[in-house]
Amino acid sequence: MEEKKFDFNTIIGFGLIFIIIIWMMYNGQKTSQNERLEKARIAKDSIQKAKQTAPKKVALIALDSTVTDSAKIKQLQGTLGSFAYSSTLPSAKENFTTLENEFVSLKIANKGGYVVEATLKKFEKFKKNSGKLVELIKDNNSSFNLQLQTKDNRVLNTKDLFFEPTLTKVGENQILSMKLKAGVNEYLEYKYVLAPNKYLVDFDIQTRGLNTILNTSKPIDLQWGLKSYRNERSISYENRYAEIYFEYEDGKIDYVAQGNDKEENPEKATFIAYKQHFFTSILLTKTPFENAKLYSNDLVKDEKKDTIFTKQYKATMPLAFSNGELDYKMNWYYGPTDYNTLKSYDRNLEKIVPLGWGVFGWINKFIFIPLFGFLSSFMGLGIAIIIFTILIKIAMSPITFKSFLSQAKMKVLRPEITEIGEKFKKDPMKKQQETMKLYNKAGVNPMAGCIPALIQIPFMYASFQFFPSAFELRQKGFLWADDLSSFDQIFKLPFHIPLYGDHVSLFPILAAIAIFFYMKMTSGDQAMAQPQQDGMPDMAKIMKIMIYVSPVMMLIFFNSYGSGLSLYNFISNLITIGIMLVIKKYFIDSEKIHAQIQENKAKPKTESKFQKKMREMMEQAEAQKQLKNKK
């Protein structure tokens, strides 16, 4: 191997390179210093000239005549344009201002000027996290942005820019002005006004003097997003009632369907509500949005893994300029989805509470809500549900009585109806005619038993809408149930049963048992009350099947529902059984009913117009049938 020797030529070469680098650095530093001095002189001359010729534009160039600030603004102007001024203000740092009253605490950031924390001071999360207040906004789960279009074709996002806060107090109202400044008198302002004892916050958006900077020929986009936090015990049950509601076209209310990637595009929208089960974030405007793009996505794919968020909400609405300026009077609502609280603001907000459509909504609005609200104002919620159920069932008892009485009459007539069926087995039309004559002579209406049952159905359906929406039940306990708005778990299963869940709730079991005994006691009478028709299924068999199917359905589907609804159904069925026993024992005597029917048969009967019309139609049908048979 050849021995390496010391090469003096290499040493000399490296030395020369080192000297050249030192010389270049020295001259470069000297040149840079000269350039900085020249730039400082130019900036100073520009500021002096601006002060003399255009005072109002000083703010667009620098805060003062120092070299550092002028250089900073020139650098920022490359990306922010005139709004570079805002980024040199003392507020151009991560800082926050808090508005707070007895109900809500709002934290507004300098950067973006929007609410970054919204805490409800009267409510806690589900019992597992007892002591932690409900937070609708925190840890960047919400965004609010105006996308500004400048005359030189820049697109600026307010969420990335710094606003200057000014907090004042007028009387008991807290007023926070957040200004994004392009000059002393040129700014975009968010104005928040929080009054005592309110969840509703006044929120104005306006511009001043920006018509020379912004492109005002077309609207700018307001973008609002929220990932809604879980706040209740059952994330699946909570998620079932989480959706976007909106008001549009002068008072119409609609919602975005649940599921993945659901969208709606309402016109003339006046509020957008990001509704959770028991809490809601709402943006309202007095100047309707011409159109809106609303988006909802379900974030709960696996209940065991997806336990933090329920829905992803997004909305984009245009803000139109008027005479070159923005001027929108708006409101924020961060608070409970409570019917009476929302109604108190007289802005149609209570309609986001799902009470059912048509007659179901009327029952909830005019009967259930006032009555339950009155009872719950001076007694415990569990007792209030029981008293409420008793009052509803007592009010419905005359209808129940008529239904049972009709069943008893039909039961007495059943032997004669069966006899007619046998006699005219081969002539269904004649059999129908004779059956109708029997009903007429006996003074029995076969529909009398159905109509009372139909009247009770709306009340039953209304209860299915009312109790899941009753905010009063949230975190109120009764007996073993620690929260009447959630399931009353008495045992945790080590596995998950499809449709049923991974726990055992007691109130659904009690309700299922009550339904079983109620149907066991009434199924025989109902089957006997219905005459058997040719080609129709045997009612006795159907009722026998329903005796077992109905309790199982109650057990399965109500296991994860709020225990308040299960308690209502349990008490309701118990009371119905009691009323039925009392009616059967003291008000319905089969022998007396039979005697009355026989007496009615002996009396001459006059046909009503309806009965006459029905008889004539049946006779015509029979004549046509006979004529067809002859041919």
XYZ file of C-alpha atoms in Angstrom:
631
model
C 0.000 0.000 0.000
C 1.310 3.415 -0.922
C 2.140 5.661 2.067
C 0.188 8.941 2.242
C 2.359 12.056 2.267
C 1.733 15.609 3.454
C 0.658 17.718 0.444
C 1.627 21.415 0.875
C -0.269 22.423 -2.300
C -3.545 21.219 -0.743
C -2.882 23.200 2.424
C -2.222 26.366 0.425
C -5.451 25.821 -1.606
C -7.649 25.512 1.479
C -6.027 28.599 2.969
C -6.810 30.709 -0.087
C -10.455 29.522 -0.102
C -10.818 30.439 3.594
C -9.446 33.978 2.969
C -11.850 34.503 0.029
C -14.862 33.442 2.167
C -13.867 35.843 4.968
C -13.527 38.663 2.456
C -16.931 37.931 0.881
C -18.650 37.812 4.277
C -17.109 41.097 5.296
C -18.124 42.885 2.118
C -21.593 41.269 2.170
C -22.175 42.483 5.712
C -21.027 45.964 4.758
C -23.309 45.965 1.721
C -26.292 44.712 3.779
C -25.699 47.403 6.347
C -25.575 50.041 3.640
C -28.803 48.631 2.110
C -30.568 48.697 5.476
C -29.506 52.293 6.026
C -30.736 53.204 2.552
C -34.061 51.399 3.153
C -34.455 53.154 6.498
C -33.859 56.517 4.819
C -36.451 55.713 2.118
C -38.993 54.516 4.708
C -38.464 57.666 6.774
C -38.915 59.892 3.715
C -42.056 57.924 2.737
C -43.563 58.362 6.183
C -42.855 62.105 6.204
C -44.358 62.426 2.726
C -47.431 60.379 3.737
C -47.983 62.580 6.775
C -47.993 65.652 4.549
C -50.059 64.331 1.618
C -52.352 61.502 2.874
C -52.627 61.343 6.669
C -55.298 58.653 6.737
C -53.002 56.150 4.976
C -50.199 56.391 7.531
C -51.688 53.384 9.253
C -51.346 51.303 6.123
C -47.580 51.851 6.109
C -46.378 51.867 9.705
C -47.209 52.521 13.316
C -44.379 54.960 13.677
C -41.180 56.024 11.950
C -38.966 53.303 13.351
C -37.083 51.184 10.914
C -38.241 47.901 12.441
C -42.018 48.565 12.156
C -41.839 49.909 8.630
C -39.869 46.892 7.532
C -42.355 44.590 9.259
C -45.307 46.193 7.512
C -43.599 46.020 4.122
C -42.960 42.343 4.696
C -46.556 41.705 5.840
C -48.003 43.686 2.951
C -46.692 41.012 0.636
C -49.351 38.644 1.970
C -51.896 40.697 3.896
C -52.089 43.872 1.831
C -53.649 46.783 3.729
C -54.538 44.555 6.680
C -50.818 44.381 7.530
C -51.572 47.270 9.869
C -53.625 45.000 12.103
C -50.695 42.630 12.518
C -48.492 45.369 13.989
C -50.928 46.319 16.735
C -50.311 45.274 20.373
C -53.257 42.842 20.025
C -51.386 40.887 17.330
C -50.614 38.038 19.694
C -52.418 35.018 21.091
C -54.636 36.593 23.719
C -58.267 36.303 24.793
C -61.146 38.335 26.204
C -63.872 36.749 28.351
C -67.549 37.681 28.447
C -69.422 36.119 31.329
C -72.800 36.230 33.034
C -74.704 33.888 35.349
C -75.450 31.414 32.540
C -72.574 31.334 30.103
C -68.866 32.080 29.797
C -67.486 33.006 26.367
C -63.810 33.294 25.506
C -63.053 35.324 22.361
C -59.620 35.142 20.715
C -57.721 38.077 19.247
C -56.743 35.846 16.340
C -59.879 35.443 14.263
C -62.041 37.461 16.652
C -64.409 34.538 17.304
C -65.559 32.417 20.257
C -62.995 29.717 21.072
C -64.567 28.568 24.335
C -68.260 28.455 25.294
C -69.034 27.053 28.736
C -72.515 26.637 30.215
C -72.222 27.388 33.913
C -75.507 25.802 35.039
C -74.978 22.307 33.610
C -72.570 19.432 34.106
C -71.617 16.606 31.811
C -72.978 13.112 32.414
C -72.431 11.692 35.900
C -69.283 9.821 34.961
C -67.587 13.189 34.588
C -69.458 14.869 37.432
C -68.028 18.287 38.266
C -67.088 19.140 34.674
C -69.267 21.810 33.133
C -70.779 21.422 29.689
C -68.441 22.979 27.133
C -69.912 23.453 23.681
C -66.714 24.974 22.304
C -63.155 24.223 23.366
C -59.824 22.932 22.019
C -60.396 24.208 18.465
C -63.563 22.179 17.837
C -65.177 25.296 16.328
C -64.189 27.709 13.558
C -65.580 31.006 12.280
C -64.202 32.755 9.231
C -64.974 35.465 6.700
C -63.267 34.965 3.362
C -62.390 38.476 2.194
C -61.828 39.315 -1.471
C -59.600 42.341 -2.066
C -59.548 44.574 -5.135
C -56.074 43.290 -6.034
C -57.442 39.684 -6.119
C -56.132 38.571 -2.755
C -58.131 36.116 -0.641
C -57.765 36.759 3.088
C -59.216 34.627 5.891
C -60.171 36.489 9.049
C -59.445 33.393 11.146
C -55.737 33.989 10.419
C -55.735 37.731 11.220
C -55.552 39.583 14.514
C -58.382 41.728 15.852
C -58.033 44.541 18.348
C -60.298 44.030 21.404
C -62.035 46.814 23.310
C -64.169 45.773 26.292
C -66.653 48.227 27.798
C -69.693 48.047 30.028
C -72.942 49.934 29.514
C -75.243 49.420 32.461
C -75.190 45.663 33.086
C -74.350 44.807 29.472
C -70.825 43.770 28.529
C -69.782 45.041 25.089
C -66.755 43.665 23.270
C -65.613 45.294 20.045
C -63.180 43.215 17.957
C -61.702 45.248 15.100
C -59.612 44.001 12.219
C -57.950 47.220 11.136
C -56.601 48.383 7.820
C -56.223 51.915 9.185
C -57.370 54.161 11.978
C -60.850 54.517 10.501
C -60.805 51.491 8.199
C -61.796 48.207 9.813
C -63.940 45.093 9.986
C -65.706 44.837 13.361
C -67.263 41.976 15.305
C -69.355 43.388 18.143
C -70.510 41.159 21.005
C -73.071 42.302 23.597
C -73.810 39.997 26.543
C -76.674 40.899 28.875
C -77.296 39.363 32.334
C -79.268 36.116 32.671
C -79.279 35.329 28.964
C -77.894 32.680 26.667
C -78.496 34.898 23.630
C -75.598 37.181 22.645
C -75.943 40.131 20.271
C -73.397 39.795 17.472
C -72.930 42.429 14.766
C -70.664 42.265 11.730
C -69.896 45.566 10.030
C -67.206 47.264 7.962
C -66.135 50.895 7.805
C -64.050 52.473 5.048
C -63.052 49.197 3.405
C -64.844 49.799 0.092
C -61.550 51.009 -1.418
C -59.778 47.835 -0.271
C -62.325 45.012 -0.589
C -64.145 43.832 -3.671
C -67.714 44.777 -2.752
C -69.297 43.770 -6.050
C -70.083 40.273 -4.773
C -70.834 38.765 -1.329
C -68.157 37.302 0.892
C -68.458 33.853 2.441
C -69.116 33.333 6.128
C -67.843 29.886 7.123
C -68.874 28.325 10.433
C -67.926 24.852 11.589
C -68.359 22.772 14.740
C -67.495 19.276 15.933
C -70.090 18.687 18.633
C -68.829 17.192 21.880
C -70.505 14.328 23.658
C -72.217 15.543 26.829
C -74.523 12.648 27.784
C -74.170 9.126 29.143
C -75.221 7.263 25.995
C -73.432 8.628 22.940
C -75.676 6.672 20.560
C -78.863 8.003 22.187
C -77.465 11.548 22.226
C -76.356 11.262 18.596
C -79.852 10.170 17.576
C -81.138 13.651 18.448
C -78.165 15.646 17.113
C -78.785 17.401 13.785
C -78.769 20.750 11.982
C -82.016 22.711 12.091
C -82.599 25.878 10.095
C -85.277 28.495 9.567
C -85.870 29.735 6.016
C -88.381 31.561 3.820
C -90.210 33.508 6.519
C -90.555 31.030 9.344
C -90.350 27.559 7.807
C -88.334 25.053 9.836
C -86.450 22.076 8.429
C -83.399 19.986 9.229
C -80.493 18.210 7.569
C -80.926 14.446 7.480
C -78.788 12.340 9.777
C -76.044 10.075 8.490
C -72.839 10.536 6.543
C -72.207 13.530 4.273
C -75.747 14.957 4.356
C -76.369 18.364 2.775
C -79.109 20.976 2.400
C -79.144 24.309 0.562
C -81.903 26.497 2.027
C -82.683 29.983 0.718
C -83.452 33.048 2.816
C -82.159 31.342 5.969
C -82.594 33.325 9.189
C -80.986 30.946 11.657
C -78.723 27.896 11.600
C -78.843 25.644 14.694
C -76.193 23.033 15.425
C -78.393 20.982 17.705
C -77.093 18.358 20.093
C -79.497 16.346 22.221
C -79.861 18.781 25.101
C -77.653 21.697 24.027
C -77.476 23.870 20.939
C -75.254 26.436 19.201
C -77.271 28.793 16.994
C -76.344 31.621 14.644
C -79.250 33.994 13.935
C -79.443 36.893 11.497
C -82.009 39.648 11.001
C -80.898 39.994 7.372
C -81.620 36.592 5.777
C -78.786 34.742 4.064
C -79.683 34.545 0.370
C -78.613 30.921 0.346
C -76.709 28.588 2.604
C -74.743 25.397 2.191
C -75.215 23.119 5.196
C -73.304 19.909 5.822
C -73.617 17.242 8.528
C -71.575 14.101 9.065
C -71.959 11.383 11.682
C -68.708 10.889 13.629
C -69.875 7.899 15.680
C -68.921 4.808 13.715
C -68.077 2.615 16.700
C -69.647 3.455 20.067
C -66.690 1.944 21.945
C -64.042 3.954 20.078
C -65.781 7.142 18.940
C -66.639 8.533 22.364
C -65.638 12.222 22.155
C -67.579 13.785 19.278
C -71.033 13.127 17.826
C -71.395 15.194 14.633
C -69.352 17.351 12.266
C -71.313 20.451 11.241
C -70.388 22.972 8.547
C -72.173 25.962 7.053
C -71.279 28.508 4.382
C -73.445 31.619 4.010
C -72.927 34.712 1.804
C -72.788 38.178 3.365
C -73.839 40.837 0.854
C -72.510 44.410 0.833
C -74.902 47.342 0.994
C -73.543 50.647 -0.330
C -70.044 49.229 -0.165
C -70.268 48.119 3.480
C -71.268 45.057 5.506
C -73.899 45.600 8.186
C -75.398 42.428 9.673
C -77.284 42.329 12.973
C -76.889 38.809 14.290
C -77.015 36.729 17.472
C -75.277 33.758 18.984
C -77.111 31.304 21.213
C -75.118 28.878 23.347
C -77.477 27.115 25.714
C -79.894 24.300 26.521
C -82.310 22.817 23.982
C -85.136 23.581 26.378
C -88.519 24.426 24.842
C -89.471 27.173 27.306
C -86.009 28.762 27.322
C -85.870 28.891 23.532
C -89.431 30.184 23.281
C -88.654 33.035 25.694
C -86.494 34.732 23.031
C -89.462 34.979 20.612
C -87.343 34.034 17.580
C -89.048 30.747 16.617
C -86.162 28.829 18.195
C -88.421 26.459 20.142
C -89.266 24.728 16.865
C -85.897 22.978 16.876
C -87.264 20.844 19.745
C -88.755 17.780 17.977
C -92.313 17.556 19.307
C -93.800 15.763 16.303
C -95.826 17.046 13.391
C -99.499 17.933 13.183
C -101.744 16.735 15.996
C -98.807 15.104 17.832
C -97.046 18.447 18.095
C -100.252 20.146 19.229
C -100.725 17.600 22.031
C -97.161 18.155 23.219
C -97.292 21.932 22.881
C -100.698 22.592 24.450
C -101.140 19.655 26.859
C -97.957 17.782 27.753
C -95.509 20.698 28.097
C -97.779 22.990 30.186
C -99.059 20.158 32.398
C -95.670 18.539 33.005
C -94.043 21.937 33.484
C -96.608 22.792 36.166
C -96.158 19.480 38.006
C -92.364 19.500 37.856
C -92.264 23.021 39.287
C -93.167 21.829 42.781
C -92.363 18.099 42.934
C -89.610 15.658 42.032
C -89.355 14.665 38.389
C -90.071 10.957 38.992
C -93.214 11.731 41.002
C -94.170 14.330 38.402
C -94.056 11.653 35.669
C -96.314 9.371 37.739
C -98.870 12.114 38.511
C -98.690 13.311 34.915
C -99.433 9.779 33.666
C -102.339 9.347 36.097
C -103.944 12.623 34.989
C -103.589 11.745 31.294
C -105.114 8.278 31.820
C -107.995 9.659 33.899
C -108.728 12.198 31.163
C -108.741 9.365 28.623
C -110.848 7.020 30.789
C -114.227 7.933 29.177
C -112.761 6.938 25.814
C -111.373 3.757 27.364
C -114.791 2.995 28.840
C -116.523 3.383 25.464
C -113.971 1.085 23.875
C -114.492 -1.650 26.496
C -118.275 -1.233 26.326
C -118.231 -1.648 22.552
C -116.082 -4.777 22.893
C -118.546 -6.198 25.439
C -121.517 -5.589 23.108
C -119.721 -7.179 20.170
C -118.851 -10.155 22.380
C -122.553 -10.635 23.227
C -123.504 -10.468 19.536
C -120.754 -12.802 18.385
C -122.914 -16.016 18.538
C -125.553 -14.408 16.313
C -122.900 -13.072 13.944
C -121.384 -16.563 13.744
C -124.827 -17.986 13.015
C -125.334 -15.503 10.158
C -121.916 -16.436 8.825
C -122.799 -20.100 8.744
C -126.209 -19.476 7.197
C -124.873 -17.349 4.336
C -121.476 -18.984 4.002
C -121.767 -19.146 0.212
C -123.115 -15.616 -0.188
C -120.685 -13.061 1.329
C -122.750 -10.113 0.155
C -125.913 -11.405 1.825
C -123.961 -12.227 4.945
C -122.677 -8.653 5.091
C -126.210 -7.281 4.639
C -127.649 -9.432 7.407
C -124.776 -8.573 9.745
C -125.373 -4.865 9.175
C -129.100 -5.369 9.902
C -128.223 -7.104 13.154
C -125.954 -4.223 14.196
C -128.737 -1.757 13.361
C -131.420 -3.643 15.320
C -129.148 -4.138 18.329
C -128.021 -0.526 18.353
C -124.357 -1.530 18.097
C -121.735 0.349 16.101
C -118.910 -2.020 15.094
C -116.590 0.980 14.717
C -117.257 2.221 18.251
C -114.431 0.116 19.630
C -111.926 1.272 17.007
C -112.520 5.007 17.225
C -111.556 5.364 20.943
C -108.416 3.334 20.284
C -107.537 5.603 17.368
C -108.040 8.679 19.559
C -105.525 7.324 22.070
C -102.820 6.655 19.457
C -101.827 10.354 19.000
C -101.293 10.675 22.760
C -99.108 7.587 22.771
C -97.028 8.851 19.843
C -96.792 12.330 21.400
C -95.249 10.775 24.524
C -92.545 9.156 22.369
C -91.624 12.655 21.174
C -92.094 14.493 24.446
C -89.995 12.526 26.932
C -86.766 12.294 24.862
C -87.001 16.080 24.355
C -87.883 17.002 27.954
C -84.802 18.913 29.129
C -86.133 18.922 32.699
C -85.367 15.200 33.011
C -81.645 15.628 32.357
C -79.597 14.339 35.310
C -82.673 14.104 37.543
C -82.850 10.805 39.405
C -85.704 8.631 40.628
C -85.381 5.390 42.600
C -82.494 3.433 41.015
C -82.358 5.639 37.887
C -79.750 8.367 38.359
C -80.726 10.168 35.133
C -84.290 10.041 33.779
C -83.080 11.310 30.405
C -80.827 8.261 29.982
C -81.154 4.498 30.485
C -81.487 3.113 34.042
C -78.741 0.506 34.015
C -78.868 -2.041 36.830
C -76.407 -4.517 35.361
C -73.502 -4.204 32.917
C -73.206 -7.109 30.487
C -69.756 -8.461 29.592
C -70.829 -8.593 25.942
C -72.952 -6.695 23.435
C -76.319 -8.021 22.232
C -77.431 -6.678 18.822
C -80.354 -4.213 19.141
C -80.427 -4.691 22.931
C -77.029 -3.341 24.010
C -74.447 -4.158 26.663
C -76.497 -3.381 29.766
C -79.801 -4.247 31.448
C -82.312 -1.479 32.201
C -85.039 -2.173 34.753
C -87.861 0.206 33.784
C -88.197 -1.332 30.283
C -88.487 -4.771 31.923
C -91.279 -3.527 34.193
C -93.023 -1.855 31.255
C -92.757 -5.071 29.213
C -94.296 -7.104 32.067
C -97.153 -4.602 32.398
C -97.830 -4.763 28.647
C -97.831 -8.559 28.772
C -100.489 -8.727 31.494
C -102.574 -5.983 29.902
C -102.640 -7.800 26.560
C -103.224 -11.146 28.276
C -106.312 -9.724 29.970
C -107.740 -7.947 26.923
C -106.734 -10.124 23.969
C -109.589 -12.595 24.527
C -112.234 -9.875 24.604
C -110.764 -8.149 21.565
C -110.685 -11.377 19.573
C -114.246 -12.244 20.612
C -115.405 -8.751 19.703
C -114.208 -9.079 16.127
C -116.434 -11.167 13.842
C -114.525 -13.625 11.732
C -114.669 -12.741 8.039
C -114.013 -15.126 5.175
C -110.532 -14.766 3.805
C -109.405 -12.774 6.836
C -106.810 -14.003 9.353
C -108.009 -15.387 12.663
C -107.960 -12.487 15.153
C -107.559 -14.867 18.083
C -104.311 -16.187 16.647
C -103.048 -12.695 15.867
C -103.775 -11.470 19.396
C -102.084 -14.515 20.867
C -98.922 -13.717 18.908
C -99.062 -10.041 19.896
C -99.219 -10.988 23.586
C -95.585 -12.083 23.335
C -94.284 -9.871 20.526
C -95.230 -6.508 22.081
C -93.387 -7.039 25.414
C -90.272 -8.282 23.598
C -90.272 -5.213 21.364
C -90.642 -2.977 24.419
C -87.768 -4.794 26.125
C -85.400 -4.518 23.156
C -86.007 -1.034 21.831
C -86.463 0.741 25.174
C -83.377 -0.691 26.841
C -81.232 2.256 25.660
C -83.981 4.895 25.726
C -84.371 7.461 28.468
C -85.768 5.885 31.615
C -88.394 8.655 31.915
C -90.188 7.301 28.850
C -90.010 3.721 30.154
C -91.358 4.863 33.529
C -94.256 6.611 31.761
C -95.125 3.460 29.788
C -94.889 1.271 32.882
C -97.226 3.491 34.924
C -99.522 4.004 31.924
C -100.050 0.262 31.447
C -100.554 -0.318 35.175
C -103.246 2.373 35.282
C -104.905 0.990 32.140
C -105.063 -2.459 33.760
C -106.594 -0.919 36.885
C -109.179 1.080 34.905
C -110.047 -2.013 32.876
C -110.623 -4.088 36.024
C -112.815 -1.387 37.561
C -114.890 -1.003 34.375
C -115.366 -4.759 34.003
C -116.356 -5.200 37.629
C -118.590 -2.212 38.195
C -119.751 -0.900 34.820
C -120.033 -3.798 32.386
C -122.532 -6.597 32.977
C -122.827 -9.021 30.058
C -126.360 -10.076 31.047
C -127.584 -6.496 31.206
C -125.928 -5.725 27.899
C -127.603 -8.777 26.330
C -130.987 -7.731 27.693
C -130.503 -4.209 26.399
C -129.596 -5.522 22.954
C -132.708 -7.704 22.859
C -134.800 -4.734 23.890
C -133.219 -2.643 21.155
C -134.049 -5.341 18.631
C -137.736 -5.157 19.544
C -137.900 -1.420 18.974
C -138.682 -0.149 15.473
C -135.590 1.290 13.867
C -135.326 4.118 11.390
C -132.404 4.127 9.048
C -130.083 7.058 8.971
C -129.151 8.570 5.627
C -125.766 6.899 5.806
C -127.243 3.491 6.653
C -129.829 3.838 3.891
C -127.130 4.725 1.395
C -125.001 1.780 2.462
C -128.001 -0.591 2.198
C -128.876 0.667 -1.267
C -125.276 0.281 -2.448
C -125.124 -3.286 -1.147
C -128.490 -4.138 -2.759
C -127.304 -2.732 -6.085
C -124.109 -4.741 -5.843
C -126.135 -7.875 -5.079
C -128.470 -7.235 -8.050
C -125.519 -6.756 -10.399
C -123.974 -9.958 -9.130
C -127.193 -11.941 -9.743
C -127.557 -10.443 -13.231
C -123.975 -11.406 -14.051
C -124.576 -14.986 -12.827
C -127.666 -15.327 -15.083
C -125.607 -14.352 -18.115
